[in-house]
Coordinates of C-alpha atoms in Angstrom, one line a residue:
Chain Z
M5 CA 131.6 144.1 91.9
S6 CA 133.3 145.0 95.1
D7 CA 131.6 146.2 98.3
S8 CA 134.5 148.4 99.1
R9 CA 132.3 151.5 99.6
G10 CA 130.2 149.8 102.3
A11 CA 127.4 147.3 103.0
A12 CA 125.5 146.2 99.9
M13 CA 122.4 148.3 99.4
I14 CA 121.1 146.6 96.3
E15 CA 121.8 142.9 95.4
L16 CA 120.5 141.3 92.3
Q17 CA 121.3 137.6 92.1
A18 CA 120.5 135.6 88.9
V19 CA 117.5 137.7 88.2
H20 CA 115.3 136.6 85.2
K21 CA 112.2 138.1 83.7
W22 CA 110.0 137.3 80.8
Y23 CA 107.3 139.3 79.0
G24 CA 105.2 136.4 77.7
D25 CA 107.8 134.3 75.9
F26 CA 110.2 137.2 75.5
H27 CA 113.2 136.9 77.8
V28 CA 113.8 140.5 78.9
L29 CA 116.3 140.0 81.7
K30 CA 118.7 137.1 81.6
D31 CA 120.7 136.2 84.6
I32 CA 121.3 139.7 86.0
N33 CA 123.8 139.9 88.8
L34 CA 124.4 143.3 90.4
N35 CA 125.7 144.6 93.7
V36 CA 125.6 148.2 94.7
G37 CA 127.3 149.2 97.9
K38 CA 126.3 152.1 100.1
G39 CA 127.2 155.4 98.5
E40 CA 128.1 153.7 95.2
K41 CA 127.0 155.2 91.9
V42 CA 126.2 152.9 89.1
V43 CA 125.4 154.1 85.6
V44 CA 123.6 151.6 83.3
C45 CA 123.6 152.2 79.6
G46 CA 122.8 150.2 76.5
P47 CA 120.7 150.3 73.3
S48 CA 117.0 150.7 73.6
G49 CA 115.2 147.5 74.3
S50 CA 118.2 146.1 76.2
G51 CA 116.3 145.7 79.4
K52 CA 118.0 148.4 81.4
S53 CA 114.7 150.2 82.3
T54 CA 113.1 146.9 83.2
M55 CA 116.1 146.0 85.4
I56 CA 116.0 149.3 87.3
R57 CA 112.2 149.1 87.7
C58 CA 112.6 145.6 89.2
I59 CA 114.6 147.1 92.1
N60 CA 111.4 148.9 93.5
R61 CA 109.0 146.3 92.1
L62 CA 107.4 148.4 89.5
E63 CA 108.2 145.3 87.5
E64 CA 108.1 141.9 88.9
H65 CA 111.1 139.5 88.5
Q66 CA 110.2 135.9 88.0
Q67 CA 113.5 134.2 89.0
G68 CA 116.4 135.0 91.2
R69 CA 116.7 137.2 94.3
I70 CA 116.6 140.9 94.9
V71 CA 117.6 142.4 98.2
V72 CA 117.3 146.1 98.7
A73 CA 118.4 147.9 101.9
G74 CA 118.5 144.6 103.7
I75 CA 114.9 143.6 102.7
E76 CA 114.2 140.8 100.3
L77 CA 111.8 141.7 97.6
T78 CA 109.0 139.1 97.6
A79 CA 105.3 139.2 96.8
D80 CA 104.7 140.4 100.4
L81 CA 103.1 143.8 100.1
K82 CA 104.7 144.9 103.4
N83 CA 108.2 144.3 102.1
I84 CA 107.4 146.0 98.8
E85 CA 106.1 149.1 100.6
A86 CA 109.1 149.1 103.0
I87 CA 111.5 149.0 100.1
R88 CA 109.7 151.8 98.3
R89 CA 110.0 154.0 101.3
E90 CA 113.7 153.7 101.1
V91 CA 114.1 153.9 97.4
G92 CA 113.4 157.1 95.5
M93 CA 112.7 157.0 91.8
V94 CA 112.9 159.6 89.0
F95 CA 111.2 158.9 85.7
Q96 CA 111.8 159.9 82.2
Q97 CA 108.4 161.5 82.0
F98 CA 108.7 163.2 85.5
N99 CA 105.3 161.8 86.5
L100 CA 104.5 164.7 88.8
F101 CA 100.9 164.8 90.0
P102 CA 99.3 167.5 87.8
H103 CA 96.3 168.2 90.1
L104 CA 98.6 169.2 93.0
T105 CA 100.8 172.1 93.4
V106 CA 104.6 171.7 93.6
L107 CA 104.5 171.9 97.3
Q108 CA 101.7 169.4 97.6
N109 CA 103.5 167.0 95.3
L110 CA 106.5 167.2 97.7
M111 CA 104.5 166.9 100.9
L112 CA 102.2 164.1 99.8
A113 CA 104.3 161.0 100.6
P114 CA 106.0 162.3 103.7
V115 CA 102.6 163.2 105.2
W116 CA 100.7 160.0 104.1
V117 CA 103.5 157.4 104.1
R118 CA 105.9 158.7 106.7
K119 CA 103.1 160.3 108.7
L120 CA 105.1 163.4 109.3
P121 CA 103.3 166.5 110.7
K122 CA 102.3 168.9 107.9
K123 CA 104.5 171.6 109.2
E124 CA 107.6 169.4 109.3
A125 CA 106.8 168.0 105.8
E126 CA 106.5 171.6 104.4
E127 CA 109.8 172.6 105.9
T128 CA 111.5 169.6 104.3
A129 CA 109.7 170.3 101.0
R130 CA 110.9 173.9 101.0
Y131 CA 114.4 172.8 101.9
Y132 CA 114.6 170.5 98.9
L133 CA 113.0 173.0 96.6
E134 CA 115.8 175.3 97.6
R135 CA 118.3 172.6 96.9
V136 CA 117.1 172.0 93.4
R137 CA 117.0 175.8 92.9
I138 CA 113.3 176.4 92.4
P139 CA 112.1 177.7 95.8
D140 CA 109.9 180.3 94.2
Q141 CA 107.8 177.8 92.3
A142 CA 106.2 176.1 95.3
E143 CA 102.7 177.3 94.7
K144 CA 102.6 176.6 91.0
Y145 CA 101.1 173.6 89.3
P146 CA 103.5 171.2 87.4
G147 CA 101.9 172.2 84.1
Q148 CA 103.1 175.7 84.6
L149 CA 106.8 174.7 84.8
S150 CA 109.3 173.9 82.1
G151 CA 110.5 170.3 81.6
G152 CA 113.8 170.9 83.4
Q153 CA 112.0 172.5 86.4
Q154 CA 109.5 169.6 86.5
Q155 CA 112.3 167.1 86.6
R156 CA 114.0 168.9 89.4
V157 CA 110.7 169.0 91.3
A158 CA 110.4 165.2 90.7
I159 CA 113.9 164.7 92.2
A160 CA 113.0 166.9 95.2
R161 CA 109.8 164.9 95.6
S162 CA 111.8 161.7 95.9
L163 CA 114.3 163.3 98.3
C164 CA 111.6 164.5 100.6
M165 CA 111.1 160.8 101.6
K166 CA 114.8 160.8 102.7
P167 CA 115.6 157.7 100.7
E168 CA 118.7 155.6 101.1
I169 CA 118.8 154.9 97.4
M170 CA 117.9 156.9 94.3
L171 CA 117.0 155.3 91.0
F172 CA 117.0 157.4 87.8
D173 CA 115.3 156.0 84.7
E174 CA 116.6 158.1 81.8
P175 CA 115.9 161.3 83.7
T176 CA 117.1 163.7 80.9
S177 CA 115.7 161.8 77.8
A178 CA 112.5 163.8 77.6
L179 CA 114.1 167.2 78.1
D180 CA 115.0 169.9 75.6
P181 CA 118.8 170.1 75.3
E182 CA 119.1 173.4 77.1
M183 CA 117.5 172.0 80.2
I184 CA 119.5 168.8 80.5
K185 CA 122.4 170.6 82.3
E186 CA 120.2 172.0 85.1
V187 CA 119.0 168.5 85.9
L188 CA 122.4 166.9 85.7
D189 CA 123.9 169.5 88.0
V190 CA 121.4 168.6 90.7
M191 CA 122.2 164.9 90.2
V192 CA 126.0 165.5 90.4
E193 CA 125.5 167.4 93.6
L194 CA 123.5 164.5 95.0
A195 CA 126.2 162.1 94.0
N196 CA 128.8 164.2 95.6
E197 CA 126.9 164.0 98.9
G198 CA 127.2 160.2 99.0
M199 CA 123.8 159.1 97.8
T200 CA 123.6 155.5 96.5
M201 CA 122.5 155.9 92.9
V202 CA 121.6 153.7 90.0
C203 CA 121.1 155.8 86.8
V204 CA 120.0 154.6 83.4
T205 CA 121.2 157.3 81.1
H206 CA 123.1 158.1 77.9
E207 CA 124.7 161.2 79.4
M208 CA 128.2 159.9 79.1
G209 CA 129.7 163.1 80.4
F210 CA 127.7 162.7 83.6
A211 CA 128.7 159.0 83.8
R212 CA 132.4 159.9 83.6
T213 CA 132.0 162.5 86.4
V214 CA 130.1 160.5 88.9
A215 CA 130.0 156.8 88.1
D216 CA 131.9 154.3 90.3
M217 CA 130.9 151.6 87.9
M218 CA 129.5 151.4 84.4
V219 CA 127.2 148.6 83.4
F220 CA 126.5 148.0 79.7
M221 CA 123.4 145.9 78.9
D222 CA 122.3 144.5 75.6
R223 CA 119.5 142.1 74.8
G224 CA 118.6 141.5 78.4
E225 CA 122.2 140.7 79.6
V226 CA 124.8 142.5 81.4
V227 CA 127.5 142.5 78.7
E228 CA 130.2 144.5 80.5
R229 CA 130.9 146.2 83.7
A230 CA 133.9 148.3 84.6
P231 CA 135.0 151.5 86.2
P232 CA 134.4 154.4 83.8
K233 CA 138.0 154.9 83.1
D234 CA 138.4 151.4 81.7
F235 CA 134.9 151.3 80.3
F236 CA 135.4 154.3 78.0
S237 CA 139.1 153.9 77.1
N238 CA 139.3 150.1 76.9
P239 CA 136.0 148.3 76.4
K240 CA 136.4 144.6 76.1
S241 CA 133.2 143.5 74.4
E242 CA 132.6 144.1 70.7
R243 CA 129.0 145.1 71.5
T244 CA 130.2 147.7 74.0
K245 CA 132.6 149.1 71.4
A246 CA 129.9 149.3 68.8
F247 CA 127.5 151.0 71.2
L248 CA 130.1 153.5 72.4
S249 CA 131.2 154.4 68.9
Q250 CA 127.6 155.2 68.1
I251 CA 126.7 157.4 71.0
L252 CA 130.2 159.1 71.2
A253 CA 130.4 159.6 67.5
H254 CA 129.5 163.3 67.6
Chain F
M27 CA 108.1 197.8 69.7
T28 CA 111.3 196.1 70.8
D29 CA 112.1 193.7 73.5
I30 CA 115.6 193.1 74.8
T31 CA 116.5 189.4 75.3
H32 CA 120.1 188.5 76.0
G33 CA 121.0 191.9 74.9
V34 CA 119.7 191.3 71.4
P35 CA 116.9 193.6 70.4
V36 CA 113.9 191.6 69.2
V37 CA 111.1 193.1 67.2
V38 CA 107.7 192.3 68.7
Q39 CA 104.7 192.8 66.5
A40 CA 101.3 193.7 67.9
P41 CA 98.6 191.2 67.0
P42 CA 96.3 192.3 64.1
Q43 CA 93.4 194.5 65.1
R44 CA 90.2 192.6 65.7
R45 CA 87.0 194.0 64.3
S46 CA 84.8 195.1 67.2
G47 CA 81.4 196.6 67.7
V48 CA 77.9 195.3 67.0
L49 CA 78.3 195.5 63.2
G50 CA 81.7 193.7 63.3
W51 CA 80.1 190.9 65.4
L52 CA 77.1 190.6 63.1
R53 CA 79.4 190.4 60.1
A54 CA 81.7 187.8 61.7
N55 CA 79.1 185.6 63.2
L56 CA 75.8 185.9 61.2
F57 CA 76.6 187.2 57.7
N58 CA 80.0 185.8 57.0
S59 CA 78.9 184.0 53.8
V60 CA 75.9 184.0 51.5
F61 CA 74.6 180.7 52.8
N62 CA 74.9 181.8 56.4
S63 CA 73.2 185.1 55.6
I64 CA 70.2 183.1 54.2
L65 CA 70.1 180.9 57.3
T66 CA 70.2 183.9 59.5
L67 CA 67.3 185.6 57.7
L68 CA 65.3 182.3 57.7
A69 CA 65.9 181.8 61.4
T70 CA 65.0 185.4 62.2
A71 CA 61.7 185.0 60.3
L72 CA 60.9 181.7 62.1
I73 CA 61.6 183.2 65.6
A74 CA 59.6 186.3 64.7
A75 CA 56.7 184.1 63.7
M76 CA 56.8 181.9 66.8
I77 CA 57.5 184.3 69.6
P78 CA 54.3 186.5 69.5
P79 CA 51.8 183.6 69.7
V80 CA 53.7 182.1 72.6
I81 CA 53.7 185.4 74.4
R82 CA 50.0 185.9 73.6
W83 CA 49.2 182.4 74.9
A84 CA 51.3 182.6 78.0
L85 CA 50.8 186.2 79.1
I86 CA 48.4 188.4 77.2
D87 CA 45.5 186.0 76.7
A88 CA 46.2 184.0 79.9
I89 CA 43.6 183.7 82.6
W90 CA 45.1 184.3 86.0
T91 CA 42.1 183.8 88.3
A92 CA 39.0 181.7 87.8
P93 CA 36.5 180.1 90.2
N94 CA 36.6 176.7 88.4
G95 CA 37.9 175.0 85.3
A96 CA 34.9 175.8 83.2
A97 CA 35.4 179.5 83.6
C98 CA 39.0 179.2 82.6
H99 CA 38.9 178.0 79.0
G100 CA 39.9 180.8 76.7
D101 CA 42.4 181.6 74.0
G102 CA 45.3 181.7 76.5
A103 CA 46.8 179.6 79.2
C104 CA 44.9 179.0 82.4
W105 CA 47.4 179.8 85.1
A106 CA 44.5 179.8 87.5
F107 CA 44.7 176.0 87.4
I108 CA 48.3 176.1 88.6
G109 CA 47.3 178.6 91.3
E110 CA 44.5 176.3 92.4
K111 CA 46.6 173.2 92.3
L112 CA 50.0 174.6 93.3
R113 CA 49.9 173.2 96.8
F114 CA 48.9 169.7 95.5
I115 CA 51.5 169.6 92.7
L116 CA 54.3 170.6 95.0
F117 CA 53.3 168.7 98.1
G118 CA 50.9 166.0 96.8
R119 CA 49.1 163.8 99.3
Y120 CA 51.1 164.8 102.3
P121 CA 48.7 165.9 105.1
V122 CA 47.8 169.5 104.6
D123 CA 48.2 170.5 108.2
Q124 CA 51.7 169.2 108.2
E125 CA 52.7 171.0 105.0
W126 CA 55.2 173.3 106.8
R127 CA 57.4 170.2 107.3
Q128 CA 57.7 169.8 103.5
V129 CA 58.5 173.5 103.1
V130 CA 61.3 173.1 105.7
V131 CA 62.5 170.0 103.9
I132 CA 62.8 171.8 100.6
A133 CA 64.6 174.7 102.3
I134 CA 67.1 172.2 104.0
F135 CA 67.7 170.6 100.6
L136 CA 68.4 173.9 99.0
L137 CA 70.8 174.9 101.8
M138 CA 72.7 171.6 101.6
I139 CA 73.1 172.0 97.8
A140 CA 74.2 175.6 98.3
A141 CA 76.8 174.6 100.8
A142 CA 78.2 172.0 98.4
C143 CA 78.6 174.6 95.8
S144 CA 81.7 176.2 97.0
R145 CA 84.8 174.0 96.5
R146 CA 86.3 175.5 99.6
M147 CA 83.5 174.0 101.7
W148 CA 84.4 170.4 100.7
G149 CA 85.6 168.4 103.5
R150 CA 84.7 166.6 106.6
Q151 CA 82.4 169.4 107.9
L152 CA 80.4 169.4 104.7
A153 CA 79.9 165.6 105.0
I154 CA 78.8 166.0 108.6
A155 CA 76.5 168.8 107.6
W156 CA 75.0 166.7 104.8
F157 CA 74.5 163.8 107.2
I158 CA 72.7 166.0 109.7
G159 CA 70.7 167.6 106.9
L160 CA 69.5 164.3 105.5
S161 CA 68.7 163.0 109.0
A162 CA 66.6 166.1 109.7
I163 CA 64.8 165.7 106.3
F164 CA 63.9 162.1 107.2
W165 CA 62.7 163.1 110.6
L166 CA 60.6 165.9 109.2
M167 CA 59.1 163.8 106.5
A168 CA 58.4 160.7 108.6
G169 CA 57.7 162.3 111.9
G170 CA 58.3 160.8 115.3
L171 CA 60.1 162.4 118.2
G172 CA 57.2 164.8 118.8
L173 CA 56.0 165.1 115.3
P174 CA 52.9 163.2 114.0
R175 CA 53.9 160.2 111.9
V176 CA 53.3 160.4 108.1
E177 CA 53.7 157.1 106.3
T178 CA 55.9 157.1 103.2
A179 CA 53.0 156.3 100.9
L180 CA 51.9 159.9 101.5
W181 CA 55.2 161.4 100.7
S182 CA 54.9 163.1 97.4
G183 CA 55.5 166.1 95.1
L184 CA 58.7 168.0 95.0
P185 CA 60.1 166.8 98.4
L186 CA 59.8 163.2 97.1
T187 CA 61.5 164.0 93.8
M188 CA 64.3 165.7 95.7
I189 CA 64.7 162.8 98.1
L190 CA 64.8 160.2 95.3
A191 CA 67.3 162.3 93.3
V192 CA 69.6 163.6 96.0
V193 CA 69.7 160.4 98.1
G194 CA 70.0 158.5 94.8
M195 CA 73.1 160.5 93.8
V196 CA 74.7 160.5 97.2
F197 CA 74.6 156.7 97.3
A198 CA 74.9 155.8 93.6
F199 CA 78.0 157.9 93.1
P200 CA 80.3 156.1 95.6
F201 CA 78.7 152.8 94.6
G202 CA 79.6 153.5 91.0
V203 CA 83.1 154.5 91.9
L204 CA 83.5 151.2 93.8
L205 CA 82.1 149.2 90.8
A206 CA 84.5 151.0 88.4
L207 CA 87.5 150.3 90.7
G208 CA 86.3 146.7 91.0
R209 CA 86.0 146.3 87.3
R210 CA 89.7 147.2 87.0
S211 CA 90.7 145.1 89.9
K212 CA 93.5 142.5 89.6
L213 CA 91.4 140.0 91.5
P214 CA 89.5 138.0 89.0
A215 CA 86.5 137.3 91.2
V216 CA 85.9 141.0 92.1
R217 CA 86.3 141.9 88.4
A218 CA 83.9 139.2 87.2
I219 CA 81.2 140.3 89.7
C220 CA 81.5 143.9 88.8
I221 CA 81.5 143.3 85.1
G222 CA 78.5 141.0 85.5
Y223 CA 76.6 143.4 87.6
I224 CA 77.2 146.4 85.3
E225 CA 76.4 144.5 82.1
L226 CA 73.2 143.1 83.7
I227 CA 71.9 146.3 85.0
R228 CA 72.8 148.3 81.9
G229 CA 71.0 145.9 79.8
V230 CA 67.6 146.4 81.5
P231 CA 65.3 149.5 81.4
L232 CA 64.9 151.4 84.7
I233 CA 61.2 150.6 84.6
T234 CA 62.0 146.9 84.8
V235 CA 64.3 147.4 87.8
L236 CA 61.7 149.5 89.5
F237 CA 59.0 146.8 88.9
M238 CA 61.3 144.1 90.1
A239 CA 62.2 146.0 93.3
S240 CA 58.6 146.8 93.9
L241 CA 56.8 143.6 92.9
M242 CA 59.3 140.7 92.7
L243 CA 61.5 141.6 95.7
P244 CA 58.8 141.0 98.3
L245 CA 58.3 137.4 96.9
F246 CA 61.9 136.6 97.8
L247 CA 61.8 138.0 101.3
P248 CA 60.8 135.7 104.2
P249 CA 57.2 136.1 105.2
G250 CA 56.6 138.9 107.7
V251 CA 59.6 140.9 106.4
T252 CA 58.5 143.9 104.4
I253 CA 60.6 146.7 103.0
D254 CA 59.0 150.0 102.5
K255 CA 57.9 150.7 98.9
L256 CA 59.7 154.0 98.8
V257 CA 62.9 152.4 100.1
R258 CA 62.6 149.7 97.4
A259 CA 62.2 152.3 94.7
Q260 CA 65.1 154.3 96.1
I261 CA 67.3 151.2 96.1
A262 CA 66.3 150.4 92.6
I263 CA 67.3 153.9 91.5
I264 CA 70.7 153.6 93.3
L265 CA 71.5 150.2 91.9
F266 CA 70.5 151.3 88.4
A267 CA 72.4 154.6 88.4
G268 CA 75.4 153.0 90.0
A269 CA 76.0 150.8 87.0
Y270 CA 75.9 153.8 84.6
L271 CA 78.1 156.0 86.8
A272 CA 80.6 153.1 87.1
E273 CA 81.2 153.1 83.4
I274 CA 81.7 156.8 83.3
V275 CA 84.2 156.7 86.2
R276 CA 86.0 153.8 84.5
G277 CA 86.4 156.0 81.4
G278 CA 88.2 158.5 83.7
L279 CA 90.3 155.8 85.3
Q280 CA 91.5 154.6 82.0
A281 CA 92.6 158.0 81.0
I282 CA 95.1 158.3 83.9
P283 CA 98.6 157.7 82.5
R284 CA 100.4 154.7 83.9
G285 CA 103.2 156.9 85.1
Q286 CA 100.9 158.5 87.7
V287 CA 100.3 155.1 89.3
E288 CA 104.0 154.2 89.1
A289 CA 105.0 157.5 90.7
A290 CA 102.6 156.9 93.5
D291 CA 103.8 153.4 94.0
A292 CA 107.4 154.4 93.9
L293 CA 106.7 156.9 96.7
G294 CA 105.4 154.0 98.8
L295 CA 101.7 155.0 98.8
S296 CA 99.3 152.1 99.5
Y297 CA 96.6 151.1 97.0
I298 CA 93.9 153.0 98.9
Q299 CA 96.1 156.2 99.3
R300 CA 97.1 156.0 95.6
T301 CA 93.5 155.7 94.5
R302 CA 92.1 158.3 96.8
L303 CA 94.9 160.9 96.5
I304 CA 96.2 160.5 93.0
V305 CA 94.0 158.5 90.7
L306 CA 90.4 159.4 91.6
P307 CA 90.8 163.2 91.9
Q308 CA 92.2 163.2 88.4
A309 CA 89.9 160.6 86.9
L310 CA 86.7 162.3 88.3
A311 CA 87.8 165.7 87.2
M312 CA 88.1 164.4 83.7
V313 CA 84.6 162.9 83.6
I314 CA 82.6 165.8 85.1
P315 CA 80.6 166.5 81.9
P316 CA 79.4 162.9 81.5
L317 CA 78.9 162.5 85.2
V318 CA 76.6 165.5 85.4
N319 CA 74.9 164.4 82.2
S320 CA 74.1 161.2 84.1
F321 CA 73.0 163.0 87.2
I322 CA 70.6 165.2 85.1
S323 CA 69.1 162.2 83.5
M324 CA 68.8 160.4 86.8
F325 CA 67.0 163.4 88.3
K326 CA 64.5 163.3 85.5
D327 CA 64.2 159.5 85.6
T328 CA 63.0 159.6 89.2
S329 CA 59.6 160.6 87.6
L330 CA 59.3 156.9 86.6
V331 CA 58.5 156.0 90.1
I332 CA 54.9 156.8 89.2
I333 CA 54.6 153.3 87.8
V334 CA 55.0 151.9 91.2
S335 CA 52.4 154.3 92.5
L336 CA 54.7 156.9 94.1
F337 CA 53.6 160.4 93.5
D338 CA 56.6 162.5 92.8
L339 CA 56.4 166.0 91.3
L340 CA 55.2 164.7 87.9
G341 CA 52.9 162.1 89.5
A342 CA 51.3 164.8 91.7
A343 CA 50.7 167.0 88.7
E344 CA 49.1 164.1 86.8
F345 CA 47.0 163.4 89.7
A346 CA 45.9 167.1 89.9
L347 CA 44.7 166.8 86.4
T348 CA 42.1 164.2 87.3
D349 CA 40.1 166.8 89.3
S350 CA 36.7 166.9 87.6
N351 CA 36.3 170.6 88.4
W352 CA 39.5 171.4 86.6
Q353 CA 39.8 169.3 83.4
G354 CA 41.9 169.6 80.3
F355 CA 44.9 171.7 81.5
Y356 CA 47.6 169.3 80.5
V357 CA 49.7 172.0 78.7
E358 CA 49.7 174.3 81.7
A359 CA 50.6 171.5 84.1
D360 CA 53.4 170.2 81.8
V361 CA 54.8 173.7 81.3
F362 CA 54.9 174.3 85.0
I363 CA 56.5 171.0 85.8
A364 CA 59.0 171.5 82.9
V365 CA 60.1 174.8 84.3
I366 CA 60.8 173.3 87.7
Y367 CA 62.7 170.3 86.2
W368 CA 64.6 172.6 83.9
S369 CA 65.6 175.0 86.7
F370 CA 67.2 172.1 88.6
C371 CA 68.9 170.7 85.6
F372 CA 70.2 174.1 84.5
F373 CA 71.6 174.6 87.9
M374 CA 73.4 171.2 87.7
S375 CA 74.8 172.1 84.4
R376 CA 76.2 175.5 85.6
Y377 CA 77.5 173.8 88.7
S378 CA 79.5 171.3 86.6
Q379 CA 81.0 174.1 84.5
M380 CA 82.1 175.8 87.7
L381 CA 83.7 172.5 88.9
E382 CA 85.5 172.0 85.6
R383 CA 87.0 175.4 85.8
E384 CA 88.0 174.7 89.4
F385 CA 89.6 171.4 88.6
N386 CA 91.4 172.5 85.5
R387 CA 93.4 175.2 87.3
G388 CA 96.4 172.9 87.2
K389 CA 96.3 172.6 83.5
R390 CA 96.4 176.4 82.9
R391 CA 99.7 177.7 81.9

């Protein structure tokens, strides 16, 4: 993949991972430049979540090299924490902290990790709540919000750390259909502002709109990568064709 | 009734009327089936048969004043015995002329507990207040700095029970939390030590631990070094309760979804921050009922220190019964002690319910 958009923000070189004897990631190579948007898709169990979770070390790779924002990911806790400060992540299950209010969820990491003064953290938090269009929910607890609202809070929570990179791990898969759009809208806006993004998603409409590069994974391998135009109209691999025909059938 | 949503009228039905009033309640709760009606009648008869004799014993036939035990044996309770021995039961063998110190100690304890009752008070100030309170209590009990010294062997009665229980909880709880975290640690050595400790302590009765602390420990110490008997018993209680609390806390830790830890990690929180800010607050809130259960049982278990010759509330009452002038008032003494223990335990149980309500705010919709 080209680095035409700018310096490489994420580099995976010959990354392998096993769960016991099961080879989940096989020789993954991926370069994501600054401002680039990569959408990863593939059948369930193909290793796409595992791959994205390796980027901020929620999963450990066993072979190969991962460099994120210029920092190499090793067992060194300092490096891991440094990378996590620069990489935001949005999960399928939102994973908001249910014992804290929305505002507290947003302020937690800036205050404790970035050591921002509370006042500044609150201003940032309120700014991003406005951005994800739920400024009036600041004092509520996550359990009082709808799924779509919770996921938007989760995005805002990541953004409050002012990350260089955002990772999305199936951000809309746990949402009711009528709430998917409100989350995707926020993600499209973010993409348009030049955020470097890696998204695991099956929202092909979203992929067509924002992706610079599509990556198709199957059985732990990157089977195909191409700009969305070529990927959707002219997939090369049989496996990609089969997958696309299944998810685009209706 | 109609409600307009998206311009489409929707019919909204009122919920069915609930039966109300005393008769409605009786019917719904006590006489809702033949079997339950029979049970209700039987239970009513049983209560009716039991209550009057108890009232007669405790109040009507009770003797409130008597010069000595011999004059106090009648059909009812002899509360004169409690009146006579009240001082001794509450304060035990502590020097009589220094009794005011124990009264102040109990007052400080109650104040400290009251301050901890409001969730809003929780914070650094409360911790400092508790530290000052506990220091003041030890100064008042032990003396020094202008007060006559009282050796710990004379500490007894209610102040001793409260010290053993409160200090026990204050130290056993963090110890238990550390053990629970250690048991889930990724470091094999830490995990092995914590598992070994918990399993060892849980497998032994508290009496054994108290005996070991009191009789065996001095054998292992170098000659000339002695640890106060009360301190040994207190440490035994802390070590024992810690193991139980650890398993309760571990239950809470296991109930935290993995996603919570992952979200905290992904935000860059360190292990300590994650544990303190995300994991423990949720885990502990979940296990309030078993925690308080454990605290209640710990409070009552402090009475076992009698076997290493410490005279807590129960010990002082037992001792009061040995007075040859006042013999045979076991029931009165036990009822009186039971009421005191019960009041504390009831308070703890109410307190835990308040905490649960407080911590479950986030789950309300």
